[in-house]
Amino acid sequence: MNAYATAPAAGRPPVRVRATLDAPLSRWLWLVKWILAVPHLVVLAFLWTAFVLAGLAAGFAILFTGRSPRPLFDFQAGVLRWTWRVAYYAYGALGTDRYPPFSLGEEPSYPARLDIVYPERMSRGLVLVKWWLLALPHYLVVGVLLGGLHLGWWGGTGLIALLSVFAGVALLFTGAYPPGLFDLVVGLNRWVLRVAAYVGLMTDEYPPFRLDLGGSEPTADAVRGGEPGGEPGPKA
């Protein structure tokens, strides 16, 4: 079964970030996740180098053909998906104690999921300016969220890591993850992932300057009406 749609369903954005808060969560495990995540971080350091190279190759292909080669797109999507799972486990969210799989593919049972629609056609002109000029405002936002521009979420001192540590402290003393804090952390990660897909030349849809909170994507009606709400999130 193909992991990616080739056309967006009605009302669905090209980049969909979903998460389910696991419960109960360990009070103390978050204190050592920086050690447990090291094997993933080593692998992801190499994968992100390859992600950048794949983006460059895709850019040339789009410039001459108007299409991103599907194997390159699938690889980039896999790197983002892997990164999101590790971030969700570690200090990008601390939303689960399930160790992330070493996988570029879909993992439907994992509580952090990322889906990106494969674009059949892409703008040849945008490929020249989207990743540096058009994305500049978002780079400023992402710099605040991650504590600088990172090829991943680890080692950051930005807002996302800070809020995740606050969640860890709450877990330590109360045994519960504050729901409002969870919604905010996932919303901030959603912003980062949308920008990553855009500057990675995986979509032509400009990332919205909108903080969509919670574990599920908002519906099109909710976005148009400015109301909270979204599609049902995946089950844990």
Tab-separated table of C-alpha atoms in Angstrom:
chain	number	residue	atom	x	y	z
A	1	MET	CA	0.000	0.000	0.000
A	2	ASN	CA	1.402	3.393	-0.977
A	3	ALA	CA	2.307	5.538	2.022
A	4	TYR	CA	1.614	8.792	0.209
A	5	ALA	CA	-1.376	10.201	-1.581
A	6	THR	CA	-0.771	11.759	-4.972
A	7	ALA	CA	-3.484	14.380	-4.600
A	8	PRO	CA	-4.763	16.073	-1.467
A	9	ALA	CA	-8.165	15.066	-0.210
A	10	ALA	CA	-10.716	17.846	-0.032
A	11	GLY	CA	-9.936	20.224	2.791
A	12	ARG	CA	-6.700	18.508	3.757
A	13	PRO	CA	-3.363	20.323	3.790
A	14	PRO	CA	-0.370	18.841	1.931
A	15	VAL	CA	1.522	18.406	5.217
A	16	ARG	CA	-0.393	16.703	8.002
A	17	VAL	CA	1.142	16.376	11.464
A	18	ARG	CA	-0.704	14.275	14.008
A	19	ALA	CA	0.088	13.085	17.512
A	20	THR	CA	-1.559	11.181	20.339
A	21	LEU	CA	-0.508	11.784	23.925
A	22	ASP	CA	0.329	8.467	25.554
A	23	ALA	CA	-0.854	7.836	29.084
A	24	PRO	CA	0.404	7.049	31.549
A	25	LEU	CA	3.872	8.487	30.984
A	26	SER	CA	6.832	7.691	33.197
A	27	ARG	CA	7.625	10.389	35.748
A	28	TRP	CA	11.383	9.975	35.372
A	29	LEU	CA	12.179	8.450	31.968
A	30	TRP	CA	12.335	11.875	30.314
A	31	LEU	CA	15.438	12.624	32.406
A	32	VAL	CA	17.475	10.056	30.474
A	33	LYS	CA	15.908	10.245	27.024
A	34	TRP	CA	18.818	12.383	25.848
A	35	ILE	CA	20.971	9.274	26.305
A	36	LEU	CA	18.433	6.819	24.909
A	37	ALA	CA	17.959	8.910	21.771
A	38	VAL	CA	21.685	9.043	20.899
A	39	PRO	CA	21.583	6.119	18.404
A	40	HIS	CA	18.790	7.876	16.520
A	41	LEU	CA	20.602	11.199	16.557
A	42	VAL	CA	23.716	9.654	15.040
A	43	VAL	CA	21.710	8.114	12.209
A	44	LEU	CA	19.676	11.277	11.673
A	45	ALA	CA	22.816	13.386	11.376
A	46	PHE	CA	23.700	11.390	8.249
A	47	LEU	CA	20.113	11.288	7.020
A	48	TRP	CA	19.757	15.064	7.231
A	49	THR	CA	22.905	15.521	5.186
A	50	ALA	CA	21.335	13.245	2.592
A	51	PHE	CA	18.042	15.165	2.939
A	52	VAL	CA	19.757	18.405	1.914
A	53	LEU	CA	21.474	16.713	-1.042
A	54	ALA	CA	18.189	15.122	-2.108
A	55	GLY	CA	16.541	18.545	-1.957
A	56	LEU	CA	19.211	20.014	-4.216
A	57	ALA	CA	18.812	17.171	-6.714
A	58	ALA	CA	15.019	17.529	-6.585
A	59	GLY	CA	15.382	21.263	-7.184
A	60	PHE	CA	17.262	20.706	-10.431
A	61	ALA	CA	14.709	18.130	-11.522
A	62	ILE	CA	11.824	20.481	-10.783
A	63	LEU	CA	13.568	23.319	-12.615
A	64	PHE	CA	13.844	21.294	-15.818
A	65	THR	CA	10.833	18.986	-15.639
A	66	GLY	CA	8.351	20.568	-13.228
A	67	ARG	CA	8.298	17.418	-11.126
A	68	SER	CA	10.120	16.127	-8.078
A	69	PRO	CA	11.453	12.582	-8.602
A	70	ARG	CA	9.287	10.293	-6.515
A	71	PRO	CA	12.190	8.349	-4.919
A	72	LEU	CA	13.770	11.601	-3.706
A	73	PHE	CA	10.437	12.836	-2.369
A	74	ASP	CA	9.786	9.559	-0.567
A	75	PHE	CA	13.237	9.647	1.011
A	76	GLN	CA	12.803	13.236	2.222
A	77	ALA	CA	9.377	12.433	3.619
A	78	GLY	CA	10.878	9.452	5.434
A	79	VAL	CA	13.578	11.614	7.020
A	80	LEU	CA	10.998	14.118	8.251
A	81	ARG	CA	8.802	11.315	9.549
A	82	TRP	CA	11.724	9.688	11.390
A	83	THR	CA	12.770	13.062	12.822
A	84	TRP	CA	9.251	13.807	14.057
A	85	ARG	CA	9.016	10.465	15.831
A	86	VAL	CA	12.352	11.010	17.601
A	87	ALA	CA	11.442	14.586	18.485
A	88	TYR	CA	8.101	13.435	19.868
A	89	TYR	CA	9.814	10.808	22.015
A	90	ALA	CA	12.596	13.105	23.194
A	91	TYR	CA	12.809	16.832	23.847
A	92	GLY	CA	10.656	17.987	20.976
A	93	ALA	CA	7.531	16.952	22.886
A	94	LEU	CA	8.095	14.096	25.421
A	95	GLY	CA	4.689	12.849	24.320
A	96	THR	CA	5.415	9.121	24.437
A	97	ASP	CA	7.663	6.609	26.153
A	98	ARG	CA	7.541	4.208	23.193
A	99	TYR	CA	10.990	3.995	21.681
A	100	PRO	CA	10.894	5.227	18.070
A	101	PRO	CA	11.522	2.668	15.337
A	102	PHE	CA	14.562	2.976	13.074
A	103	SER	CA	12.441	3.463	10.001
A	104	LEU	CA	11.873	5.860	7.112
A	105	GLY	CA	8.479	4.358	6.404
A	106	GLU	CA	5.023	4.717	7.859
A	107	GLU	CA	4.529	3.391	11.382
A	108	PRO	CA	0.755	3.590	11.857
A	109	SER	CA	0.865	2.350	15.444
A	110	TYR	CA	3.327	5.012	16.593
A	111	PRO	CA	1.664	8.009	18.303
A	112	ALA	CA	3.473	10.622	16.153
A	113	ARG	CA	2.622	10.600	12.453
A	114	LEU	CA	3.465	12.727	9.443
A	115	ASP	CA	1.858	12.540	5.993
A	116	ILE	CA	2.930	14.617	2.989
A	117	VAL	CA	1.031	14.674	-0.291
A	118	TYR	CA	3.188	14.007	-3.336
A	119	PRO	CA	2.719	16.897	-5.826
A	120	GLU	CA	2.274	15.765	-9.417
A	121	ARG	CA	3.426	19.143	-10.736
A	122	MET	CA	5.497	21.910	-9.127
A	123	SER	CA	6.369	25.493	-10.077
A	124	ARG	CA	9.699	25.791	-11.878
A	125	GLY	CA	10.105	29.433	-10.931
A	126	LEU	CA	9.374	29.038	-7.230
A	127	VAL	CA	12.147	26.492	-6.814
A	128	LEU	CA	14.665	29.300	-7.273
A	129	VAL	CA	13.363	31.526	-4.475
A	130	LYS	CA	11.137	29.597	-2.075
A	131	TRP	CA	13.828	27.973	0.060
A	132	TRP	CA	15.733	31.191	0.832
A	133	LEU	CA	13.810	34.371	-0.051
A	134	LEU	CA	10.180	33.382	0.478
A	135	ALA	CA	10.985	31.317	3.548
A	136	LEU	CA	12.929	34.064	5.347
A	137	PRO	CA	10.036	35.115	7.639
A	138	HIS	CA	9.521	31.496	8.643
A	139	TYR	CA	13.229	31.042	9.302
A	140	LEU	CA	12.974	33.758	11.941
A	141	VAL	CA	10.079	31.961	13.617
A	142	VAL	CA	11.732	28.546	13.418
A	143	GLY	CA	14.924	30.034	14.855
A	144	VAL	CA	12.956	31.026	17.958
A	145	LEU	CA	11.186	27.670	18.197
A	146	LEU	CA	14.351	25.593	17.843
A	147	GLY	CA	16.927	27.998	19.274
A	148	GLY	CA	18.606	28.521	15.914
A	149	LEU	CA	18.456	26.703	12.594
A	150	HIS	CA	18.986	23.005	13.240
A	151	LEU	CA	18.899	19.901	11.087
A	152	GLY	CA	16.554	18.415	13.636
A	153	TRP	CA	15.217	19.198	17.133
A	154	TRP	CA	18.057	17.928	19.296
A	155	GLY	CA	20.566	20.191	20.987
A	156	GLY	CA	18.229	23.151	20.697
A	157	THR	CA	17.601	25.761	23.353
A	158	GLY	CA	14.493	27.181	21.748
A	159	LEU	CA	10.908	27.489	22.840
A	160	ILE	CA	9.933	23.914	21.922
A	161	ALA	CA	12.700	22.358	24.023
A	162	LEU	CA	11.946	24.717	26.910
A	163	LEU	CA	8.240	23.887	26.923
A	164	SER	CA	9.035	20.169	26.690
A	165	VAL	CA	11.227	20.446	29.782
A	166	PHE	CA	8.355	22.210	31.567
A	167	ALA	CA	6.163	19.252	30.623
A	168	GLY	CA	8.828	16.879	31.992
A	169	VAL	CA	8.921	18.743	35.306
A	170	ALA	CA	5.125	18.526	35.485
A	171	LEU	CA	5.357	14.779	34.862
A	172	LEU	CA	7.963	14.414	37.579
A	173	PHE	CA	5.854	16.087	40.252
A	174	THR	CA	2.283	15.364	39.157
A	175	GLY	CA	2.517	12.308	36.917
A	176	ALA	CA	0.490	14.090	34.225
A	177	TYR	CA	1.274	16.039	31.057
A	178	PRO	CA	-0.675	19.348	31.081
A	179	PRO	CA	-3.138	19.063	28.153
A	180	GLY	CA	-2.885	22.718	27.147
A	181	LEU	CA	0.886	22.502	27.080
A	182	PHE	CA	0.708	19.376	24.920
A	183	ASP	CA	-1.526	21.128	22.400
A	184	LEU	CA	0.879	24.064	22.217
A	185	VAL	CA	4.004	21.916	21.834
A	186	VAL	CA	2.468	19.865	19.016
A	187	GLY	CA	1.266	23.039	17.321
A	188	LEU	CA	4.768	24.510	17.371
A	189	ASN	CA	6.232	21.286	15.969
A	190	ARG	CA	3.565	21.325	13.260
A	191	TRP	CA	4.769	24.797	12.228
A	192	VAL	CA	8.385	23.596	12.004
A	193	LEU	CA	7.501	20.511	9.960
A	194	ARG	CA	5.412	22.510	7.497
A	195	VAL	CA	8.337	24.856	6.939
A	196	ALA	CA	10.770	21.936	6.594
A	197	ALA	CA	8.631	20.389	3.849
A	198	TYR	CA	8.352	23.729	2.038
A	199	VAL	CA	12.052	24.607	2.061
A	200	GLY	CA	12.864	20.974	1.239
A	201	LEU	CA	11.026	21.600	-2.070
A	202	MET	CA	8.351	19.023	-1.270
A	203	THR	CA	5.363	21.334	-1.673
A	204	ASP	CA	4.545	24.672	-3.299
A	205	GLU	CA	1.916	25.572	-0.695
A	206	TYR	CA	3.297	28.348	1.478
A	207	PRO	CA	3.235	27.415	5.197
A	208	PRO	CA	0.519	29.399	6.959
A	209	PHE	CA	1.415	31.877	9.678
A	210	ARG	CA	-1.066	30.115	11.895
A	211	LEU	CA	-0.586	28.130	15.077
A	212	ASP	CA	-2.780	25.041	14.764
A	213	LEU	CA	-2.866	23.550	18.232
A	214	GLY	CA	-3.485	19.963	19.271
A	215	GLY	CA	-2.734	16.490	18.079
A	216	SER	CA	-5.009	16.535	15.024
A	217	GLU	CA	-4.982	18.750	11.962
A	218	PRO	CA	-7.729	21.395	11.798
A	219	THR	CA	-10.506	20.861	9.302
A	220	ALA	CA	-10.897	23.259	6.402
A	221	ASP	CA	-14.152	24.582	7.908
A	222	ALA	CA	-12.456	25.254	11.232
A	223	VAL	CA	-9.619	27.151	9.518
A	224	ARG	CA	-12.005	29.262	7.428
A	225	GLY	CA	-14.213	29.979	10.410
A	226	GLY	CA	-11.352	30.620	12.816
A	227	GLU	CA	-12.750	27.965	15.135
A	228	PRO	CA	-10.873	25.234	17.002
A	229	GLY	CA	-11.367	21.709	15.894
A	230	GLY	CA	-9.858	19.155	13.621
A	231	GLU	CA	-9.968	15.709	12.218
A	232	PRO	CA	-9.900	12.840	14.686
A	233	GLY	CA	-6.382	11.980	15.731
A	234	PRO	CA	-4.927	8.483	15.456
A	235	LYS	CA	-5.665	6.087	18.238
A	236	ALA	CA	-2.879	5.185	20.620
